[in-house]
């Protein structure tokens, strides 16, 4: 299968797509041409050293994982207290199942802890997982059909309450009490937001401009192509200045960190140079120190400041 994929994407045609270019960049940065030919994977990877190598080449300090406590296989990893590298791999608690009222996933998870299928049961379950994972935020991915009812009265006796009730009476109060942002009209809770569709980008940028508790970040999935990244980044800079996080890794495997960040830095440079040139032309002093500060804000410091911001 690997031979067929390689032949189809890299031998029979030039690897021009962003995904294929990413493979080429990764192999080039790692200097793996000889080892790839012999498929000597043990020579490539000693886990800890390889993580350090990838982080050093990608020039990143840490990543935030997606952690799903409603997945039995993943949950067993954490409940067994398996050691992991918390310095370089931080956690985020994924709550899609709550927003969607997905009791096919929620029910078995609560049953394992002998908890009722109620608001109180879900709250207790999430509380325990916040203590286990110690996440930096909650996160969720929801379909375009997702809609939140304007008001959902709390019913402590309701069996298998719907997503609107779980969001308003479990997730948001817990986010507020634990001071955790939600990566998703609640002024006391911070929201980290990114959108899959290009057509939503202007609207969400204006929302971030209007609401201090919204921070937008990254170019997600099919928006993570150079031409669209450049367009979105320029739009955000023109409306928000440096008040957003320009990119996130969105990596499924560790190796993707290498090409995604290398490619993005080139795009960011192309977007920023005309803006600094315009400033300079209009008499504003542009210094290396100021550029370093701005780029640092766009590439992580702004996100960290948002996490610690008092509302």
C-alpha positions as semicolon CSV with decimal commas, in nm:
position;residue;x (nm);y (nm);z (nm)
1;X;0,000;0,000;0,000
2;X;0,280;0,241;0,088
3;X;0,454;0,162;-0,241
4;X;0,133;0,227;-0,435
5;X;0,073;0,560;-0,260
6;X;0,433;0,673;-0,312
7;X;0,426;0,579;-0,679
8;X;0,092;0,748;-0,741
9;X;0,169;1,073;-0,558
10;X;0,544;1,117;-0,597
11;X;0,669;0,912;-0,893
12;X;0,394;0,931;-1,155
13;X;0,350;1,307;-1,102
14;X;0,525;1,596;-0,930
15;X;0,423;1,641;-0,564
16;X;0,273;1,988;-0,604
17;X;-0,011;1,974;-0,349
18;X;0,049;2,123;-0,005
19;X;0,020;1,780;0,158
20;X;0,280;1,628;-0,076
21;X;0,505;1,932;-0,051
22;X;0,484;1,882;0,325
23;X;0,620;1,528;0,296
24;X;0,909;1,653;0,083
25;X;0,988;1,934;0,330
26;X;0,976;1,694;0,624
27;X;1,210;1,442;0,462
28;X;1,446;1,721;0,361
29;X;1,458;1,877;0,709
30;X;1,521;1,541;0,872
31;X;1,780;1,440;0,612
32;X;1,615;1,103;0,573
33;X;1,663;1,021;0,205
34;X;1,894;0,723;0,261
35;X;1,704;0,586;0,560
36;X;1,371;0,617;0,383
37;X;1,502;0,415;0,090
38;X;1,606;0,133;0,324
39;X;1,299;0,182;0,547
40;X;1,523;0,175;0,853
41;X;1,265;0,321;1,089
42;X;1,446;0,226;1,414
43;X;1,739;0,439;1,297
44;X;1,504;0,730;1,250
45;X;1,311;0,715;1,574
46;X;1,414;0,690;1,934
47;X;1,098;0,846;2,081
48;X;1,233;1,108;2,322
49;X;1,520;1,215;2,101
50;X;1,291;1,227;1,798
51;X;1,039;1,451;1,978
52;X;1,320;1,687;2,077
53;X;1,450;1,689;1,720
54;X;1,109;1,768;1,570
55;X;1,039;2,042;1,822
56;X;1,381;2,196;1,764
57;X;1,348;2,192;1,385
58;X;0,987;2,316;1,395
59;X;1,093;2,586;1,648
60;X;0,806;2,519;1,887
61;X;0,804;2,504;2,267
62;X;0,506;2,274;2,323
63;X;0,190;2,139;2,162
64;X;-0,165;2,105;2,296
65;X;-0,321;1,763;2,240
66;X;-0,686;1,673;2,182
67;X;-0,792;1,439;2,464
68;X;-1,128;1,259;2,461
69;X;-1,238;1,119;2,800
70;X;-1,543;0,955;2,639
71;X;-1,323;0,722;2,431
72;X;-1,269;0,401;2,632
73;X;-0,927;0,327;2,485
74;X;-0,794;0,675;2,554
75;X;-0,958;0,693;2,896
76;X;-0,781;0,373;3,002
77;X;-0,445;0,530;2,919
78;X;-0,510;0,815;3,163
79;X;-0,677;0,613;3,438
80;X;-0,375;0,379;3,438
81;X;-0,160;0,687;3,511
82;X;0,074;0,611;3,221
83;X;0,371;0,854;3,239
84;X;0,389;1,111;2,961
85;X;0,588;1,420;2,865
86;X;0,371;1,695;3,016
87;X;0,631;1,963;2,949
88;X;0,608;1,931;2,571
89;X;0,259;1,781;2,539
90;X;-0,017;1,976;2,713
91;X;-0,378;1,864;2,727
92;X;-0,714;1,993;2,605
93;X;-1,040;1,824;2,703
94;X;-1,262;1,755;2,402
95;X;-1,635;1,790;2,462
96;X;-1,803;1,740;2,122
97;X;-2,027;1,475;2,279
98;X;-2,170;1,725;2,527
99;X;-2,258;1,990;2,270
100;X;-2,420;1,730;2,044
101;X;-2,600;1,548;2,327
102;X;-2,434;1,227;2,208
103;X;-2,557;0,982;2,471
104;X;-2,432;0,685;2,271
105;X;-2,086;0,801;2,386
106;X;-2,177;0,977;2,711
107;X;-2,388;0,696;2,854
108;X;-2,127;0,416;2,854
109;X;-1,863;0,654;2,991
110;X;-2,084;0,752;3,285
111;X;-2,186;0,389;3,341
112;X;-1,822;0,294;3,399
113;X;-1,819;0,529;3,698
114;X;-2,173;0,435;3,806
115;X;-2,297;0,791;3,751
116;X;-2,656;0,887;3,662
117;X;-2,741;1,010;3,311
118;X;-2,827;1,355;3,445
119;X;-2,676;1,704;3,463
120;X;-2,521;1,617;3,800
121;X;-2,375;1,292;3,664
122;X;-2,213;1,464;3,365
123;X;-2,082;1,744;3,587
124;X;-1,920;1,495;3,824
125;X;-1,769;1,304;3,533
126;X;-1,619;1,617;3,376
127;X;-1,491;1,741;3,712
128;X;-1,300;1,418;3,758
129;X;-1,148;1,442;3,412
130;X;-1,042;1,804;3,460
131;X;-0,852;1,682;3,767
132;X;-0,697;1,393;3,570
133;X;-0,601;1,579;3,253
134;X;-0,540;1,929;3,395
135;X;-0,633;2,076;3,054
136;X;-0,549;2,427;2,934
137;X;-0,893;2,455;2,771
138;X;-1,205;2,270;2,660
139;X;-1,238;2,218;2,286
140;X;-1,500;2,093;2,043
141;X;-1,560;2,052;1,671
142;X;-1,924;2,071;1,568
143;X;-2,097;2,041;1,227
144;X;-2,246;2,333;1,038
145;X;-2,592;2,214;1,145
146;X;-2,511;2,275;1,513
147;X;-2,736;2,538;1,672
148;X;-2,780;2,644;2,034
149;X;-3,125;2,717;2,167
150;X;-3,146;3,064;2,321
151;X;-3,244;2,928;2,661
152;X;-3,257;2,580;2,808
153;X;-3,392;2,565;3,160
154;X;-3,200;2,338;3,395
155;X;-3,388;2,023;3,491
156;X;-3,190;1,827;3,752
157;X;-3,419;1,527;3,707
158;X;-3,391;1,511;3,328
159;X;-3,257;1,180;3,199
160;X;-3,010;1,219;2,913
161;X;-3,046;1,600;2,883
162;X;-2,983;1,748;2,539
163;X;-2,676;1,935;2,418
164;X;-2,812;2,283;2,488
165;X;-2,882;2,194;2,849
166;X;-2,543;2,025;2,890
167;X;-2,363;2,327;2,745
168;X;-2,542;2,591;2,951
169;X;-2,569;2,407;3,281
170;X;-2,262;2,182;3,284
171;X;-1,985;2,293;3,048
172;X;-2,002;2,671;3,075
173;X;-2,037;2,685;3,456
174;X;-1,747;2,440;3,485
175;X;-1,537;2,645;3,241
176;X;-1,604;2,955;3,447
177;X;-1,533;2,794;3,785
178;X;-1,212;2,628;3,662
179;X;-1,109;2,934;3,459
180;X;-1,083;2,728;3,140
181;X;-1,150;2,878;2,795
182;X;-1,377;2,696;2,553
183;X;-1,228;2,645;2,206
184;X;-1,566;2,690;2,030
185;X;-2,305;3,478;2,443
186;X;-2,128;3,422;2,754
187;X;-1,928;3,724;2,870
188;X;-1,773;3,545;3,167
189;X;-1,623;3,261;2,959
190;X;-1,339;3,291;2,708
191;X;-1,371;3,132;2,363
192;X;-1,094;3,021;2,130
193;X;-1,238;2,992;1,779
194;X;-1,130;2,865;1,439
195;X;-1,351;2,789;1,138
196;X;-1,321;2,533;0,863
197;X;-1,498;2,733;0,592
198;X;-1,335;3,023;0,410
199;X;-1,669;3,204;0,387
200;X;-1,694;3,243;0,767
201;X;-1,358;3,412;0,816
202;X;-1,459;3,779;0,785
203;X;-1,758;3,734;1,016
204;X;-1,561;3,563;1,294
205;X;-1,283;3,823;1,265
206;X;-1,536;4,101;1,323
207;X;-1,678;3,906;1,620
208;X;-1,326;3,885;1,770
209;X;-1,290;4,259;1,716
210;X;-1,613;4,328;1,905
211;X;-1,587;4,081;2,194
212;X;-1,290;4,072;2,431
213;X;-1,366;3,713;2,533
214;X;-1,315;3,574;2,179
215;X;-0,971;3,488;2,041
216;X;-0,938;3,346;1,690
217;X;-0,650;3,127;1,585
218;X;-0,507;2,928;1,300
219;X;-0,606;2,817;0,954
220;X;-0,784;2,488;0,998
221;X;-0,770;2,183;0,771
222;X;-0,877;2,283;0,416
223;X;-0,799;2,647;0,493
224;X;-0,441;2,542;0,568
225;X;-0,320;2,606;0,212
226;X;-0,072;2,889;0,141
227;X;-0,301;3,105;-0,074
228;X;-0,587;3,091;0,177
229;X;-0,353;3,133;0,475
230;X;-0,216;3,452;0,319
231;X;-0,565;3,588;0,253
232;X;-0,694;3,507;0,603
233;X;-0,384;3,637;0,781
234;X;-0,391;3,967;0,591
235;X;-0,764;4,006;0,669
236;X;-0,708;3,943;1,038
237;X;-0,411;4,179;1,059
238;X;-0,611;4,456;0,892
239;X;-0,899;4,420;1,140
240;X;-0,735;4,294;1,460
241;X;-0,373;4,405;1,434
242;X;-0,180;4,141;1,626
243;X;-0,483;4,051;1,840
244;X;-0,507;3,689;1,720
245;X;-0,294;3,376;1,690
246;X;-0,186;3,340;1,331
247;X;-0,153;2,963;1,310
248;X;-0,190;2,635;1,496
249;X;-0,029;2,302;1,411
250;X;-0,345;2,100;1,335
251;X;-0,110;1,802;1,311
252;X;-0,230;1,442;1,311
253;X;0,123;1,303;1,341
254;X;0,435;1,451;1,496
255;X;0,623;1,483;1,167
256;X;0,366;1,729;1,029
257;X;0,490;1,990;1,275
258;X;0,801;2,028;1,062
259;X;0,653;2,128;0,730
260;X;0,344;2,308;0,859
261;X;0,544;2,559;1,060
262;X;0,820;2,599;0,803
263;X;0,569;2,664;0,524
264;X;0,362;2,897;0,739
265;X;0,655;3,115;0,843
266;X;0,726;3,182;0,476
267;X;0,365;3,287;0,416
268;X;0,362;3,506;0,728
269;X;0,678;3,682;0,613
270;X;0,519;3,758;0,276
271;X;0,210;3,902;0,448
272;X;0,395;4,112;0,706
273;X;0,661;4,270;0,484
274;X;0,417;4,494;0,286
275;X;0,250;4,609;0,610
276;X;0,579;4,705;0,774
277;X;0,691;4,868;0,447
278;X;0,375;5,078;0,449
279;X;0,437;5,181;0,810
280;X;0,795;5,279;0,729
281;X;0,686;5,473;0,421
282;X;0,441;5,669;0,634
283;X;0,707;5,773;0,884
284;X;0,660;5,512;1,159
285;X;0,986;5,368;1,301
286;X;1,001;4,995;1,228
287;X;1,265;4,823;1,440
288;X;1,385;4,465;1,470
289;X;1,273;4,471;1,834
290;X;0,918;4,574;1,737
291;X;0,897;4,307;1,465
292;X;1,023;4,041;1,705
293;X;0,759;4,145;1,960
294;X;0,478;4,140;1,703
295;X;0,573;3,803;1,555
296;X;0,602;3,656;1,905
297;X;0,250;3,778;1,978
298;X;0,115;3,623;1,658
299;X;0,291;3,291;1,719
300;X;0,189;3,207;2,073
301;X;0,238;3,487;2,322
302;X;-0,098;3,641;2,236
303;X;-0,270;3,307;2,297
304;X;-0,097;3,269;2,633
305;X;-0,193;3,624;2,732
306;X;-0,554;3,549;2,637
307;X;-0,555;3,239;2,859
308;X;-0,449;3,449;3,157
309;X;-0,663;3,755;3,077
310;X;-0,910;3,866;3,343
311;X;-1,261;3,930;3,207
